Each structure stands twice: as structure tokens, then as C-alpha cells.
């Protein structure tokens, strides 16, 4: 049986192990540009077979966090190249997560102070973006009321995803992970409790709900090839005020079958039970696996035992780890040898400097070494 430390072929790449570093927002890219510290951060963690970067916004309109990196300009492409080179030098593959937050934004982050765009006009009034507070300093602020995208505007947003995918390849990434999870724009279309549209992207049918997600996937595939495109989903997730809706399981299983036809690099599922959401229904992951036969990644509450059990059973191919990677740059080696893990520091997750970012030591039996 396979385990976390076995190799795996992902498209044209041979991963050195089946551990992935999950995407995690760190908000340390002033003017939406990665820095030398960004390159150091990812290179330190390139013991993973696959790195998926923090969410990288596809356009100024797509931003929901101060100082998150972008991929819409030549300057940003150039700034990412040292990052991808540093990771490749360590023998890991690196995909970037391309991201549009939709309604999970704030007017302080939007060009001209405009309202964020979404599938809906419903505000996520009990959720926060990381924008500018009243005194102009970065901080958590209530997500602003969005405006629903006009039907004719949607092609523009799809095009922004595809352009970001093209830019990612130009920056040296092995591919992109489309962010379709955690209550952001794509899931605002997928979720029938939020999507109150009456056009062909509305929630009246499964086909309508999944239409936007598939248009984004197809546009990225057309631009860079299916073996360079993955997508992240969070079935039954409830982050950012998503709600229950009739046909939820069918929506994700139909989407899984459609993605299977497209021969993508991977599908990456985020299990939000670890974040307080209800657990996915019993047997759902197995049913998803039956509908989607490609490489499947699972994140959310993973540890070595769970990863090995699920990989060994063939239920998943790759296990993704998030917060433990922030404070354990050598996480894979610690798991391989049974060395202790350093607890994460939530106060250092967002913003700031190298402290709590690139200053975590690696483990050695003789003592920690920087």
C-alpha cells in the first residue's frame, strides 16, 4: 500500500512524496508583489512534494486581503519567478492558487472604492475581509455589501482567471489551483443558499450552479493545458455564511464527473469539519472518488496516521497540511522521523515581517537549527 512518503506522478511531474503544503494567506506582499522573504518562505517548506501557494488574486477587483500577491501584471510575474526557482531548486512542484474573493471583500480594497462583485447582492454581514480600518491601518473589517455581476460581465471575470493562469506559467509555476472553495466567488455561484440569480448562472438547476466553475476551468485549460490546472472545492463547507440547500450533494458529484472528463492535474478538497462546519455526509468522499478518478488531494485536520490510512486505502492520493507548515518548515521530515511539531502561532498568520514567517527553526536531535 502507498503511504505519504511514496512518490506520485502528477501530470508530467514526479512528486517526491504525497505531502502537499496547503494554500494559506499570509498577507506579506506589499503592493501585491512577492518579496525575497516569500521565496525564502516557500523554499524552506519545499520538503513537500507539492506546494500550493497562498491565494493569489487575479485582478484588483478580486482582492479581499491587504498585501496579498497578485498575478495580473508583468511586474508580478517577474516578482514570482525567484519564488518558483527557489522551490524547484529544492525538488518540489509548485502551483499557485488563483483567487477571486467575490463578496468577501471591502470597499477599501476595491478600485475606486466600488462595491465588491458576487453572484449575489446579499452581504456576508457577519464575516470579515482583511482591509483598511477607519484609521487606514490593515485589519479585519466587515465585508461590504456586494453587487451581483451582470450576466454579460461574467465572461470578463472568466477571462481574468485564464489570464492569471497564463501569467502563472510565465512566472515558472507548474500550474494553477483554481480557488473554488471556502465561500469565495466560485462557491458563491455553487451554493444555492447564496446564489439567488435568475439567469443561466442561477441556482434553479445543478447545471446552472456549476456553470461558472466549469467555464473558469475550461478557460484555464484552454490557456495552459489540463495537466497544469487543478481546482479546490469545499463540499458542505459553511465558511463565510454559506447555507444548506437542496441538491447540495448532487451538485458536487455532478461537478466531480464533469471535472473527471477534463483530465485535470488534481481536485483538492478542503474538509471544513476541522473549521467547525458539519462533517461531510458519511460516504460522500467515496462517492466523490467514484465520480472523479484523477488525483485527489484532501486537506483539513490531517495528521500522519489519517493521511497514511486514506492514501493506503486509495481514497485520496495526496494529503495537504496547512497550519503545521507555518511553524514547521521541515514538516515532512518531522513526520517521517516522528520528531515533535512546533505549535503554530495564529497571531503571526497575517501581515508583519519575517517574524513568525521565515524564522521558524528546523528540528535536529541535537537541538533546533535555523
Coordinates of C-alpha atoms in Angstrom, one line a residue:
X1 CA 0.0 0.0 0.0
X2 CA 1.1 3.5 -0.7
X3 CA 1.8 6.0 2.1
X4 CA 2.6 9.7 2.5
X5 CA 6.3 9.2 1.7
X6 CA 5.8 7.5 -1.7
X7 CA 6.3 9.2 -5.0
X8 CA 3.4 10.1 -7.2
X9 CA 3.1 11.2 -10.8
X10 CA 1.2 14.5 -11.2
X11 CA 0.7 15.3 -14.9
X12 CA 4.2 15.3 -16.2
X13 CA 5.9 15.7 -12.8
X14 CA 7.1 13.0 -10.4
X15 CA 6.4 14.3 -6.9
X16 CA 9.0 13.1 -4.3
X17 CA 6.2 12.4 -1.8
X18 CA 2.5 12.7 -1.4
X19 CA 2.5 15.6 1.1
X20 CA 1.3 18.9 -0.1
X21 CA 1.6 22.3 1.6
X22 CA -1.9 23.7 1.5
X23 CA -2.6 27.3 0.4
X24 CA -2.5 29.8 3.4
X25 CA -2.9 33.5 3.2
X26 CA 0.0 35.3 4.9
X27 CA -0.6 38.9 3.8
X28 CA 3.1 39.8 3.4
X29 CA 3.2 41.0 -0.2
X30 CA 3.2 44.8 -0.2
X31 CA 1.7 46.3 -3.4
X32 CA 0.6 42.8 -4.3
X33 CA 4.2 41.8 -5.0
X34 CA 6.0 38.7 -3.7
X35 CA 9.3 39.5 -2.0
X36 CA 12.6 37.8 -1.3
X37 CA 11.1 36.6 2.0
X38 CA 8.3 35.0 0.0
X39 CA 10.9 33.0 -1.9
X40 CA 12.7 32.0 1.4
X41 CA 9.4 31.0 3.0
X42 CA 8.4 28.6 0.2
X43 CA 11.9 27.2 -0.3
X44 CA 12.1 26.4 3.4
X45 CA 8.9 24.3 3.0
X46 CA 9.9 22.5 -0.2
X47 CA 10.3 19.2 1.6
X48 CA 6.7 18.8 0.5
X49 CA 6.3 17.1 -2.9
X50 CA 3.7 19.8 -3.9
X51 CA 3.4 23.3 -2.7
X52 CA 0.2 25.3 -3.4
X53 CA 0.8 28.9 -2.7
X54 CA -1.3 31.3 -0.8
X55 CA -4.3 32.7 -2.7
X56 CA -3.0 34.9 -5.5
X57 CA -5.6 37.4 -6.7
X58 CA -6.4 37.5 -10.4
X59 CA -7.3 41.2 -10.5
X60 CA -7.6 44.2 -8.2
X61 CA -11.4 43.5 -8.1
X62 CA -10.7 40.0 -6.8
X63 CA -8.8 41.1 -3.7
X64 CA -10.1 40.5 -0.1
X65 CA -6.9 40.9 1.8
X66 CA -4.4 43.7 2.1
X67 CA -0.9 42.8 0.8
X68 CA -1.8 39.5 -0.9
X69 CA 0.2 38.7 -4.0
X70 CA -1.4 39.1 -7.5
X71 CA -0.9 37.7 -11.0
X72 CA -2.3 40.3 -13.3
X73 CA 0.8 42.4 -14.2
X74 CA 4.2 41.9 -15.7
X75 CA 5.8 43.2 -12.5
X76 CA 4.0 40.5 -10.5
X77 CA 5.1 37.8 -12.9
X78 CA 8.7 38.9 -12.5
X79 CA 8.4 39.0 -8.7
X80 CA 7.1 35.4 -8.6
X81 CA 10.0 34.0 -10.7
X82 CA 12.5 33.9 -7.8
X83 CA 9.9 32.0 -5.7
X84 CA 9.3 29.3 -8.3
X85 CA 13.0 28.9 -9.0
X86 CA 13.8 28.6 -5.3
X87 CA 11.2 25.8 -4.8
X88 CA 12.3 24.0 -8.0
X89 CA 15.9 24.1 -6.7
X90 CA 14.7 22.1 -3.7
X91 CA 13.0 19.5 -5.9
X92 CA 9.3 20.3 -5.2
X93 CA 6.5 21.2 -7.6
X94 CA 4.7 24.5 -7.1
X95 CA 1.2 25.5 -8.2
X96 CA -0.3 28.9 -7.3
X97 CA -3.9 29.2 -6.1
X98 CA -5.7 31.8 -8.3
X99 CA -8.3 33.6 -6.4
X100 CA -11.3 36.0 -6.6
X101 CA -13.0 36.5 -3.3
X102 CA -16.3 37.9 -4.7
X103 CA -18.4 39.3 -1.9
X104 CA -15.7 38.6 0.8
X105 CA -14.1 42.0 0.1
X106 CA -14.3 45.5 1.4
X107 CA -14.6 48.8 -0.4
X108 CA -11.2 49.9 0.9
X109 CA -9.7 47.1 -1.3
X110 CA -11.7 47.8 -4.4
X111 CA -10.6 50.1 -7.2
X112 CA -12.3 53.4 -6.7
X113 CA -13.9 52.2 -3.5
X114 CA -16.5 50.4 -5.5
X115 CA -18.8 47.6 -4.2
X116 CA -17.4 44.1 -4.4
X117 CA -18.9 41.9 -7.1
X118 CA -20.5 38.5 -6.5
X119 CA -23.1 36.0 -7.7
X120 CA -25.5 37.8 -5.4
X121 CA -26.3 41.2 -3.8
X122 CA -26.6 39.5 -0.3
X123 CA -24.0 40.9 2.1
X124 CA -22.0 38.5 4.3
X125 CA -22.6 40.9 7.2
X126 CA -21.2 38.6 9.9
X127 CA -17.9 37.9 8.0
X128 CA -14.7 39.8 7.6
X129 CA -12.3 40.9 5.0
X130 CA -8.7 42.0 5.8
X131 CA -8.9 45.5 4.6
X132 CA -8.2 49.0 5.8
X133 CA -9.8 50.2 9.1
X134 CA -11.1 53.7 9.7
X135 CA -7.6 55.0 10.6
X136 CA -6.1 53.5 7.4
X137 CA -4.2 50.6 9.1
X138 CA -4.7 47.0 8.0
X139 CA -7.2 45.0 10.0
X140 CA -10.3 42.9 9.9
X141 CA -13.3 44.8 8.6
X142 CA -16.9 43.7 7.9
X143 CA -17.3 42.5 4.3
X144 CA -19.1 45.2 2.3
X145 CA -22.4 44.8 0.5
X146 CA -21.7 43.4 -3.0
X147 CA -23.4 44.0 -6.3
X148 CA -24.4 40.9 -8.4
X149 CA -22.4 40.5 -11.6
X150 CA -24.4 41.3 -14.7
X151 CA -24.7 38.2 -17.0
X152 CA -22.6 40.0 -19.6
X153 CA -19.8 40.7 -17.1
X154 CA -19.1 37.1 -16.2
X155 CA -17.1 36.4 -19.3
X156 CA -14.7 39.2 -18.2
X157 CA -14.1 37.5 -14.8
X158 CA -13.6 34.1 -16.5
X159 CA -11.0 35.8 -18.7
X160 CA -9.2 37.2 -15.7
X161 CA -8.8 33.7 -14.3
X162 CA -7.4 32.5 -17.7
X163 CA -5.0 35.4 -17.9
X164 CA -3.8 34.7 -14.4
X165 CA -3.2 31.1 -15.4
X166 CA -1.1 32.2 -18.4
X167 CA 0.8 34.6 -16.2
X168 CA 1.5 31.8 -13.7
X169 CA 3.1 29.6 -16.3
X170 CA 5.2 32.6 -17.4
X171 CA 6.3 33.0 -13.8
X172 CA 7.6 29.4 -13.7
X173 CA 4.7 27.7 -11.8
X174 CA 4.0 24.1 -12.7
X175 CA 0.3 25.0 -12.8
X176 CA -2.6 26.7 -11.0
X177 CA -5.2 25.7 -8.5
X178 CA -8.5 27.5 -9.1
X179 CA -9.9 28.6 -5.7
X180 CA -13.4 27.2 -5.8
X181 CA -13.8 26.8 -2.0
X182 CA -14.3 28.5 1.3
X183 CA -17.1 30.8 0.4
X184 CA -15.3 32.8 -2.3
X185 CA -16.6 33.8 -5.7
X186 CA -16.9 30.4 -7.4
X187 CA -18.6 28.9 -4.4
X188 CA -20.9 31.9 -4.2
X189 CA -22.2 30.6 -7.6
X190 CA -22.2 26.9 -6.5
X191 CA -24.0 27.4 -3.2
X192 CA -27.8 27.5 -3.8
X193 CA -28.4 29.3 -0.5
X194 CA -26.3 32.3 -1.6
X195 CA -26.9 32.2 -5.4
X196 CA -30.2 33.9 -5.9
X197 CA -29.7 34.6 -9.6
X198 CA -32.4 34.0 -12.2
X199 CA -30.2 33.9 -15.3
X200 CA -28.3 30.8 -16.7
X201 CA -25.9 31.0 -13.8
X202 CA -28.7 30.8 -11.2
X203 CA -29.5 28.1 -8.6
X204 CA -32.5 26.7 -10.4
X205 CA -30.6 23.6 -11.5
X206 CA -27.3 21.8 -10.9
X207 CA -26.2 22.7 -14.4
X208 CA -26.7 26.4 -13.7
X209 CA -25.0 26.3 -10.3
X210 CA -21.8 24.6 -11.7
X211 CA -21.7 26.6 -15.0
X212 CA -19.4 29.4 -13.8
X213 CA -16.9 26.9 -12.2
X214 CA -16.7 24.9 -15.4
X215 CA -16.3 28.0 -17.5
X216 CA -13.4 29.1 -15.4
X217 CA -11.8 25.6 -15.6
X218 CA -12.3 25.4 -19.3
X219 CA -10.8 28.8 -19.9
X220 CA -7.7 27.9 -17.9
X221 CA -7.4 24.6 -19.6
X222 CA -7.6 26.2 -23.0
X223 CA -4.9 28.7 -22.0
X224 CA -2.3 26.4 -20.3
X225 CA -3.4 22.8 -20.7
X226 CA -5.4 20.4 -18.4
X227 CA -2.3 18.9 -16.8
X228 CA -1.5 22.3 -15.4
X229 CA -4.9 23.0 -13.9
X230 CA -6.4 21.9 -10.5
X231 CA -9.3 23.2 -8.5
X232 CA -10.0 23.4 -4.8
X233 CA -13.6 22.7 -3.5
X234 CA -15.1 22.6 0.0
X235 CA -18.3 20.4 -0.3
X236 CA -20.7 21.1 2.5
X237 CA -18.5 24.0 3.7
X238 CA -20.1 26.8 5.7
X239 CA -17.3 29.4 5.8
X240 CA -18.4 33.0 5.1
X241 CA -22.1 32.4 5.6
X242 CA -22.8 29.7 3.1
X243 CA -26.0 27.8 3.8
X244 CA -27.7 24.4 3.3
X245 CA -29.5 24.0 0.0
X246 CA -31.5 21.2 -1.7
X247 CA -29.4 19.2 -4.1
X248 CA -26.0 20.0 -2.5
X249 CA -24.5 16.5 -2.8
X250 CA -25.7 16.1 -6.3
X251 CA -24.2 19.5 -7.2
X252 CA -20.7 18.4 -6.1
X253 CA -21.0 14.9 -7.5
X254 CA -22.1 16.2 -10.9
X255 CA -19.2 18.7 -10.8
X256 CA -16.9 15.8 -9.9
X257 CA -18.0 13.9 -13.0
X258 CA -17.6 16.9 -15.2
X259 CA -14.1 17.6 -13.9
X260 CA -13.2 13.9 -14.5
X261 CA -13.9 14.3 -18.2
X262 CA -11.5 17.2 -18.4
X263 CA -8.3 15.3 -17.2
X264 CA -7.2 17.9 -14.7
X265 CA -4.0 17.8 -12.7
X266 CA -6.0 17.3 -9.5
X267 CA -9.0 18.2 -7.4
X268 CA -8.3 19.4 -3.9
X269 CA -11.0 19.0 -1.3
X270 CA -11.0 21.1 1.9
X271 CA -12.8 19.3 4.7
X272 CA -14.2 22.2 6.8
X273 CA -15.2 19.9 9.7
X274 CA -11.8 20.9 11.1
X275 CA -13.0 24.6 10.9
X276 CA -16.3 24.0 12.7
X277 CA -18.6 23.1 9.8
X278 CA -20.7 19.9 9.8
X279 CA -18.8 16.9 8.6
X280 CA -19.3 15.8 5.0
X281 CA -22.1 13.1 4.9
X282 CA -21.0 9.6 5.5
X283 CA -19.6 8.0 2.3
X284 CA -19.6 11.3 0.4
X285 CA -15.8 11.3 -0.2
X286 CA -16.0 7.7 -1.5
X287 CA -18.9 8.7 -3.8
X288 CA -16.8 11.7 -5.0
X289 CA -13.9 9.4 -5.7
X290 CA -16.1 7.2 -7.8
X291 CA -17.2 10.2 -9.8
X292 CA -13.7 11.7 -10.2
X293 CA -10.9 9.3 -11.0
X294 CA -8.0 11.7 -11.2
X295 CA -5.5 12.8 -8.5
X296 CA -7.4 13.7 -5.3
X297 CA -6.0 15.9 -2.5
X298 CA -7.6 16.2 0.9
X299 CA -6.9 19.0 3.4
X300 CA -8.4 19.7 6.8
X301 CA -7.5 18.2 10.1
X302 CA -4.9 15.9 8.5
X303 CA -2.2 14.1 10.5
X304 CA 0.2 11.4 9.6
X305 CA -2.0 8.5 10.7
X306 CA -5.1 9.8 8.9
X307 CA -3.0 10.6 5.8
X308 CA -1.5 7.1 5.6
X309 CA -4.8 5.4 6.2
X310 CA -6.6 7.3 3.5
X311 CA -3.7 7.1 1.0
X312 CA -3.3 3.4 1.7
X313 CA -7.0 2.7 1.1
X314 CA -6.8 4.6 -2.2
X315 CA -9.4 7.1 -1.1
X316 CA -7.0 10.0 -1.7
X317 CA -3.7 10.4 -3.4
X318 CA -2.2 13.4 -1.6
X319 CA -2.6 14.7 1.9
X320 CA -2.4 18.5 2.4
X321 CA -1.3 20.2 5.6
X322 CA -1.9 23.8 6.4
X323 CA -1.1 25.5 9.8
X324 CA 1.5 22.9 10.8
X325 CA 3.6 24.1 7.8
X326 CA 3.7 27.6 9.1
X327 CA 5.7 26.7 12.2
X328 CA 7.4 23.6 11.0
X329 CA 9.2 24.3 7.7
X330 CA 10.6 20.8 7.8
X331 CA 7.2 19.2 8.5
X332 CA 7.6 16.2 6.2
X333 CA 10.9 15.2 7.8
X334 CA 9.4 15.6 11.3
X335 CA 6.6 13.3 10.3
X336 CA 9.0 10.9 8.6
X337 CA 11.1 10.6 11.8
X338 CA 8.5 11.0 14.5
X339 CA 10.0 14.3 15.6
X340 CA 7.8 16.7 17.7
X341 CA 5.9 19.5 16.0
X342 CA 6.1 23.2 17.0
X343 CA 2.7 24.7 17.6
X344 CA 1.6 27.3 15.2
X345 CA 1.2 31.0 16.2
X346 CA -2.1 32.4 15.0
X347 CA -1.0 35.9 15.9
X348 CA 1.6 35.7 13.2
X349 CA -0.6 34.4 10.4
X350 CA -1.5 37.6 8.7
X351 CA 0.8 40.6 8.0
X352 CA 4.0 41.6 9.6
X353 CA 7.6 40.8 8.8
X354 CA 9.9 37.8 8.9
X355 CA 8.9 37.1 12.5
X356 CA 6.5 34.2 12.6
X357 CA 7.1 33.7 8.8
X358 CA 10.6 32.7 7.9
X359 CA 12.3 32.5 11.4
X360 CA 10.9 29.1 12.5
X361 CA 13.8 26.6 13.1
X362 CA 14.1 23.1 11.6
X363 CA 14.4 20.3 14.1
X364 CA 17.5 18.3 14.9
X365 CA 18.0 15.7 17.6
X366 CA 20.9 17.9 18.9
X367 CA 18.7 21.0 19.1
X368 CA 16.9 23.3 16.8
X369 CA 18.9 24.8 13.9
X370 CA 17.9 27.8 11.9

